[in-house]
PDB file of C-alpha atoms in Angstrom:
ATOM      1  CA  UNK A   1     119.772 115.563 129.225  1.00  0.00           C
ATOM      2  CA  UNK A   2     116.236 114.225 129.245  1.00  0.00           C
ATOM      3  CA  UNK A   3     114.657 113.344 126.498  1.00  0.00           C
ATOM      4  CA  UNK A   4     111.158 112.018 126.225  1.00  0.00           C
ATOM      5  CA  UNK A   5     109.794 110.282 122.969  1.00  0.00           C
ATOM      6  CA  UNK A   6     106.226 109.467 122.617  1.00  0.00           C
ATOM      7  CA  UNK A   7     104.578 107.759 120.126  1.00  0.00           C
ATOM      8  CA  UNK A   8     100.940 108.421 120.370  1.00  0.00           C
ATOM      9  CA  UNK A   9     100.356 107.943 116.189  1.00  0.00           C
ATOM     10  CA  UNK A  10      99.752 104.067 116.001  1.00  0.00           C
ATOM     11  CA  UNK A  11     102.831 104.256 113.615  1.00  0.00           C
ATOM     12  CA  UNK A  12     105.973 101.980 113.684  1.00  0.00           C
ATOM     13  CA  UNK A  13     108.875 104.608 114.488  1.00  0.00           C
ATOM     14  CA  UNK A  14     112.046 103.963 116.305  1.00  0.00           C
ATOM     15  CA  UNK A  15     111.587 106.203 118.827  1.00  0.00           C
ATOM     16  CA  UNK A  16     114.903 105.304 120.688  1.00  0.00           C
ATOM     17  CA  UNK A  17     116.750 106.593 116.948  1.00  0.00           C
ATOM     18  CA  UNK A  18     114.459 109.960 117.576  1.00  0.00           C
ATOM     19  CA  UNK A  19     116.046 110.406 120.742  1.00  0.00           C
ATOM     20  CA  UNK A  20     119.175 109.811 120.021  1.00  0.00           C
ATOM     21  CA  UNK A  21     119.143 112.457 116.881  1.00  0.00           C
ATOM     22  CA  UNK A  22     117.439 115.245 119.348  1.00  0.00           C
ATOM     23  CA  UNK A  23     120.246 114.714 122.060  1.00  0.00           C
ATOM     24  CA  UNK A  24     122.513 114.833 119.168  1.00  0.00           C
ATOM     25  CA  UNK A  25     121.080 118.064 117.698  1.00  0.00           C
ATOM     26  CA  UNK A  26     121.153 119.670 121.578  1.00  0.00           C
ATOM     27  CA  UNK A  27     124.617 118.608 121.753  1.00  0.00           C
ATOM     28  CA  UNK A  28     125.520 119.929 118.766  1.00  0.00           C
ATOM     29  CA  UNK A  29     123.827 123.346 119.629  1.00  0.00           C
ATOM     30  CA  UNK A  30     125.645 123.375 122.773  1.00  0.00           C
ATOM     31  CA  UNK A  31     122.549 123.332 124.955  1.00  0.00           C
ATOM     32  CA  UNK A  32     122.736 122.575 128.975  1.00  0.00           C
ATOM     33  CA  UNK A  33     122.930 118.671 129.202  1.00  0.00           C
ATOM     34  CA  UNK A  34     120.330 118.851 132.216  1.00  0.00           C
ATOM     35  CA  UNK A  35     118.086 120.500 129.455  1.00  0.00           C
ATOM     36  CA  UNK A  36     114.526 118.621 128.867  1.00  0.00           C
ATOM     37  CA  UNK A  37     112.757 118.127 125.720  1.00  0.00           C
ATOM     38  CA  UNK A  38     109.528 116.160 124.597  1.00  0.00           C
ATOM     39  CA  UNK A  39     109.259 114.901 121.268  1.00  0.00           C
ATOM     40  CA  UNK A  40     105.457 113.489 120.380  1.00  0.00           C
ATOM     41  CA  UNK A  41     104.390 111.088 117.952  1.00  0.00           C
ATOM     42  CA  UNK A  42     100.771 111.965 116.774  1.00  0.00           C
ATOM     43  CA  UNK A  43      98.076 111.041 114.450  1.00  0.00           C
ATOM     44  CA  UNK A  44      96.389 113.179 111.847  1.00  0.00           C
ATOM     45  CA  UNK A  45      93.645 114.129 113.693  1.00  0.00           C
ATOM     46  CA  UNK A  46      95.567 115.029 117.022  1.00  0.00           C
ATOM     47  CA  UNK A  47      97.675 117.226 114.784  1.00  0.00           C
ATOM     48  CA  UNK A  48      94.867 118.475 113.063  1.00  0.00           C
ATOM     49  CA  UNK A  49      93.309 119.798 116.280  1.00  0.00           C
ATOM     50  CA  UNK A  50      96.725 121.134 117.241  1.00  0.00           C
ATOM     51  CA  UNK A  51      97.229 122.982 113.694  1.00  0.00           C
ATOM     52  CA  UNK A  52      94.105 124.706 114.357  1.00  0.00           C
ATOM     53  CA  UNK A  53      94.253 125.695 117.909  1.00  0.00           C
ATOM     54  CA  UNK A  54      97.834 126.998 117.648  1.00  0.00           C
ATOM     55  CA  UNK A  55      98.134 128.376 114.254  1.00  0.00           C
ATOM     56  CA  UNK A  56      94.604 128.825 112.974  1.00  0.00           C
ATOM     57  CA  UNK A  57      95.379 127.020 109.834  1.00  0.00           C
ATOM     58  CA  UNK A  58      93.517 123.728 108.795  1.00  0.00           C
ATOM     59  CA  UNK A  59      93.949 119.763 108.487  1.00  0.00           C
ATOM     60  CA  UNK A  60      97.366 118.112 110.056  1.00  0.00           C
ATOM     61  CA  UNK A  61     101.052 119.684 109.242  1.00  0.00           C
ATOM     62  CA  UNK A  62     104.248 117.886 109.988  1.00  0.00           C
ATOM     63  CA  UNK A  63     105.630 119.550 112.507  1.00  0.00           C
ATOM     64  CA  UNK A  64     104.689 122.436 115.642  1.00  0.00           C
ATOM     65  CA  UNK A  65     107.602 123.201 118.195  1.00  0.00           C
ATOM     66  CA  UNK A  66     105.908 124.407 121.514  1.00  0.00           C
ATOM     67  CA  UNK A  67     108.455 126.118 123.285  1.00  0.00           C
ATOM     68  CA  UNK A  68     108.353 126.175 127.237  1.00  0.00           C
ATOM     69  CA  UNK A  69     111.144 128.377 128.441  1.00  0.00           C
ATOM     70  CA  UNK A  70     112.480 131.690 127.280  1.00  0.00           C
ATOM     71  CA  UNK A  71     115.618 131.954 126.385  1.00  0.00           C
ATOM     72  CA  UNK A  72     118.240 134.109 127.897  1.00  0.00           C
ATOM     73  CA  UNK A  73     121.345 135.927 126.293  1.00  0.00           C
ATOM     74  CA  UNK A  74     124.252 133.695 126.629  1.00  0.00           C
ATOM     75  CA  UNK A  75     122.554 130.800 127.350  1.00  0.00           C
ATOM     76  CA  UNK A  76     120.773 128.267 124.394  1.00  0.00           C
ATOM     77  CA  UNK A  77     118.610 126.894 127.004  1.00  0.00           C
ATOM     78  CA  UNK A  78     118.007 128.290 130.812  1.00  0.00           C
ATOM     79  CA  UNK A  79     120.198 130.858 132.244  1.00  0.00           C
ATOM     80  CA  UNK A  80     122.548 131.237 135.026  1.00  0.00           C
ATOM     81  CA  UNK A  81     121.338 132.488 139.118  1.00  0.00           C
ATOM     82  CA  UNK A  82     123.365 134.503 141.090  1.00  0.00           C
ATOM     83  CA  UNK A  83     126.305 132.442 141.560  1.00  0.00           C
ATOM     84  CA  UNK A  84     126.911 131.931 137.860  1.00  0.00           C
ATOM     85  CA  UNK A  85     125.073 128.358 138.155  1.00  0.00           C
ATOM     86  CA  UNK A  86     123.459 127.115 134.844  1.00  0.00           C
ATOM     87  CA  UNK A  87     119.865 126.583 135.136  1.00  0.00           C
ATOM     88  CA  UNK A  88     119.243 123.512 132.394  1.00  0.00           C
ATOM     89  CA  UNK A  89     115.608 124.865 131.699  1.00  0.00           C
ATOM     90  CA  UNK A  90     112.505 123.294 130.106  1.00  0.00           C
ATOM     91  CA  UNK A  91     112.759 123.503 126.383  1.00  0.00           C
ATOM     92  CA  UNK A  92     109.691 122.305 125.273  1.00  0.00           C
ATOM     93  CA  UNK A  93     108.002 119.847 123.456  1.00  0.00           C
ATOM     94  CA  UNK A  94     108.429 118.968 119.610  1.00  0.00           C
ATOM     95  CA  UNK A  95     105.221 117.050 118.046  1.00  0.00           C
ATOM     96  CA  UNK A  96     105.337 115.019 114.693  1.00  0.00           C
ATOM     97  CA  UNK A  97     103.138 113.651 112.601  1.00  0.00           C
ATOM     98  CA  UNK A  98     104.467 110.259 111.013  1.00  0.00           C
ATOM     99  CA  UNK A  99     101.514 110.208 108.578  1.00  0.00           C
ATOM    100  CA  UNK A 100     102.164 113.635 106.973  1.00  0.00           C
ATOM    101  CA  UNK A 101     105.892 112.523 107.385  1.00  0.00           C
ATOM    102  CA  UNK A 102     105.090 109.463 104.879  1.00  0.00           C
ATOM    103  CA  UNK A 103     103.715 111.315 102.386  1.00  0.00           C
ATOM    104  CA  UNK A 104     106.304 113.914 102.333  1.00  0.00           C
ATOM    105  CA  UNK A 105     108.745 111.850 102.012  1.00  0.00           C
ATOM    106  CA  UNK A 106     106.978 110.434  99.016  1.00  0.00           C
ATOM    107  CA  UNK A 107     107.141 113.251  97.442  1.00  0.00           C
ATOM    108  CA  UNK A 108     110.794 114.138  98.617  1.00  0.00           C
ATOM    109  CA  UNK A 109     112.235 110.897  97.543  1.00  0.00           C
ATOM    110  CA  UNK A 110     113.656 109.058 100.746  1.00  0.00           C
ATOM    111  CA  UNK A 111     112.423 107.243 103.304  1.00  0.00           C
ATOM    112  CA  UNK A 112     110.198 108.230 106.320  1.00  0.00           C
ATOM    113  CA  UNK A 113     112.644 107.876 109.212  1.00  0.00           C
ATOM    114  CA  UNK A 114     114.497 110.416 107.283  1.00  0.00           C
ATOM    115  CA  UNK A 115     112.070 112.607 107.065  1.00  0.00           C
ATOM    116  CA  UNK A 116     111.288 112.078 110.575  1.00  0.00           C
ATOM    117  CA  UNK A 117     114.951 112.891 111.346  1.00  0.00           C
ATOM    118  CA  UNK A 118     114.380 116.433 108.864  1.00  0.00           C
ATOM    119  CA  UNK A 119     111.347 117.228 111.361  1.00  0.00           C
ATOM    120  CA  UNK A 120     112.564 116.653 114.579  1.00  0.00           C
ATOM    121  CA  UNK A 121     115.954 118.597 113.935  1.00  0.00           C
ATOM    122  CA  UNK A 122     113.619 121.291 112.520  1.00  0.00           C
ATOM    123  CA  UNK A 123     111.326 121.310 115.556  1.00  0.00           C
ATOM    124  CA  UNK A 124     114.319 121.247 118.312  1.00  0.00           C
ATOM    125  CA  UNK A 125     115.411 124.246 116.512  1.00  0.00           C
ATOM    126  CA  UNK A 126     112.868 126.184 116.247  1.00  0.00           C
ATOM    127  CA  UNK A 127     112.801 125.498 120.160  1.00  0.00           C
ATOM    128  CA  UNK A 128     116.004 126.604 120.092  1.00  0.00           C
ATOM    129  CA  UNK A 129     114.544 130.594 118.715  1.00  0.00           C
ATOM    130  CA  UNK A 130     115.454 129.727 115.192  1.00  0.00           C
ATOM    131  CA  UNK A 131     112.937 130.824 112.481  1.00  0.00           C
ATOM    132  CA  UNK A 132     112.607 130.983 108.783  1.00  0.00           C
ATOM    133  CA  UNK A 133     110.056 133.700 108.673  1.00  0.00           C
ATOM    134  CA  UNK A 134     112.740 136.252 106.599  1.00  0.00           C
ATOM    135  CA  UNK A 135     115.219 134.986 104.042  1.00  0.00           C
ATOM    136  CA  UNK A 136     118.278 135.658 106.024  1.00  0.00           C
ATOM    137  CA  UNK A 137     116.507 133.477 108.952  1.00  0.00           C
ATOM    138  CA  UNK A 138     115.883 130.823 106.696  1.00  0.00           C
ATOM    139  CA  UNK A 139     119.550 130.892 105.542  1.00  0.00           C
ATOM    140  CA  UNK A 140     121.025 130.328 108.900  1.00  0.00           C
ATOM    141  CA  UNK A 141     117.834 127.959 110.049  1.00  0.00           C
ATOM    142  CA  UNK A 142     118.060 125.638 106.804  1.00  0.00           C
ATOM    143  CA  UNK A 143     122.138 125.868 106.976  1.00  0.00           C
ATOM    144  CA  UNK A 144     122.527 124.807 110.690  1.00  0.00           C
ATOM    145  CA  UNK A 145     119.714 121.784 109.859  1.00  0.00           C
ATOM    146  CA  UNK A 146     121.530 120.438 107.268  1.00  0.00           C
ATOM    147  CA  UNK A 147     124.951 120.370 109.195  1.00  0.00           C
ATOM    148  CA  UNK A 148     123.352 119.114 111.704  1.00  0.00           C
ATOM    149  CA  UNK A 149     121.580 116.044 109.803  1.00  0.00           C
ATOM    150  CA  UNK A 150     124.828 115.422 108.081  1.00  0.00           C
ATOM    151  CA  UNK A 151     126.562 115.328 111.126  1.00  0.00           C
ATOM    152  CA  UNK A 152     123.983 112.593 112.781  1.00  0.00           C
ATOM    153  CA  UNK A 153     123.467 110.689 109.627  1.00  0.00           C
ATOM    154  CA  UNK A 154     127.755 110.317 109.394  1.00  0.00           C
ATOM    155  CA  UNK A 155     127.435 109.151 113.166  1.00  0.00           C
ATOM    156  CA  UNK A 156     124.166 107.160 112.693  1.00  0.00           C
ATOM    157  CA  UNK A 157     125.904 105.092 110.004  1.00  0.00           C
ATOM    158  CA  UNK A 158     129.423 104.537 111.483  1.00  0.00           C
ATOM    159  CA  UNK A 159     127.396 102.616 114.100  1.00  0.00           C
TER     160      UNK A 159
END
């Protein structure tokens, strides 16, 4: 699996931690291990412009998922050809905003690495074609995030 982390925000984060949660969360989803993913550190005002340009809405946010490939039945990332050979595929790229992370986490009562952890599970799945648009969505979205956090943080902490 490749996994790219880049830190582009001027923020301390332990970007080698990120990478090991999103390989983690992939794993855990069962997605091809020749999959690639991108996960972007960003300031406010990179986000900002993002926010607008790809949602319309103002001011920074804490997390967009820009998926790359579509996915195909049977497959949580790629496909296969002909001869039944799994194409890994391009998932995407997951971009965070440590700043808006802070303050949430403020608010939320832990620390920002966890919240960092929250938004980069959240972002790989909505990759993944998870959504939280409709309450049933939300339900399965929300349920498989917190498995898989608990999962991570129970393997993050034996180490």
């Amino acid at each position: 699996m490749s996994i790219e982390v880049l830190n582009e925000s001027g923020a301390e984060v332990d970007e080698k931690l990120l990478g090991r949660l999103a390989r983690h969360v992939l794993d855990g989803m069962r997605v091809h291990p020749l999959a690639e993913l991108s996960v972007l550190l960003v300031d406010e005002a990179a986000m900002s412009e993002l926010h607008e340009k790809w949602m319309g809405e103002p001011g920074p946010t804490d997390v967009l998922a820009f998926p790359m490939d579509e996915l195909r039945p049977g497959h949580l990332s790629g496909g296969a050809d002909e001869d039944g050979e799994s194409d890994p595929g391009l998932l995407g790229d997951v971009v965070l905003c440590p700043a808006v992370a802070e303050r949430q986490a403020a608010t939320a009562g832990h620390g920002t690495a966890e919240e960092l952890e929250l938004l980069c599970t959240h972002g790989v799945l909505h990759l993944l074609g998870y959504d939280h648009a409709e309450p049933d969505e939300h339900e399965e979205m929300f349920g498989l995030q917190a498995e898989l956090l608990k999962s991570w943080r129970e393997k993050r902490d034996q180490r």
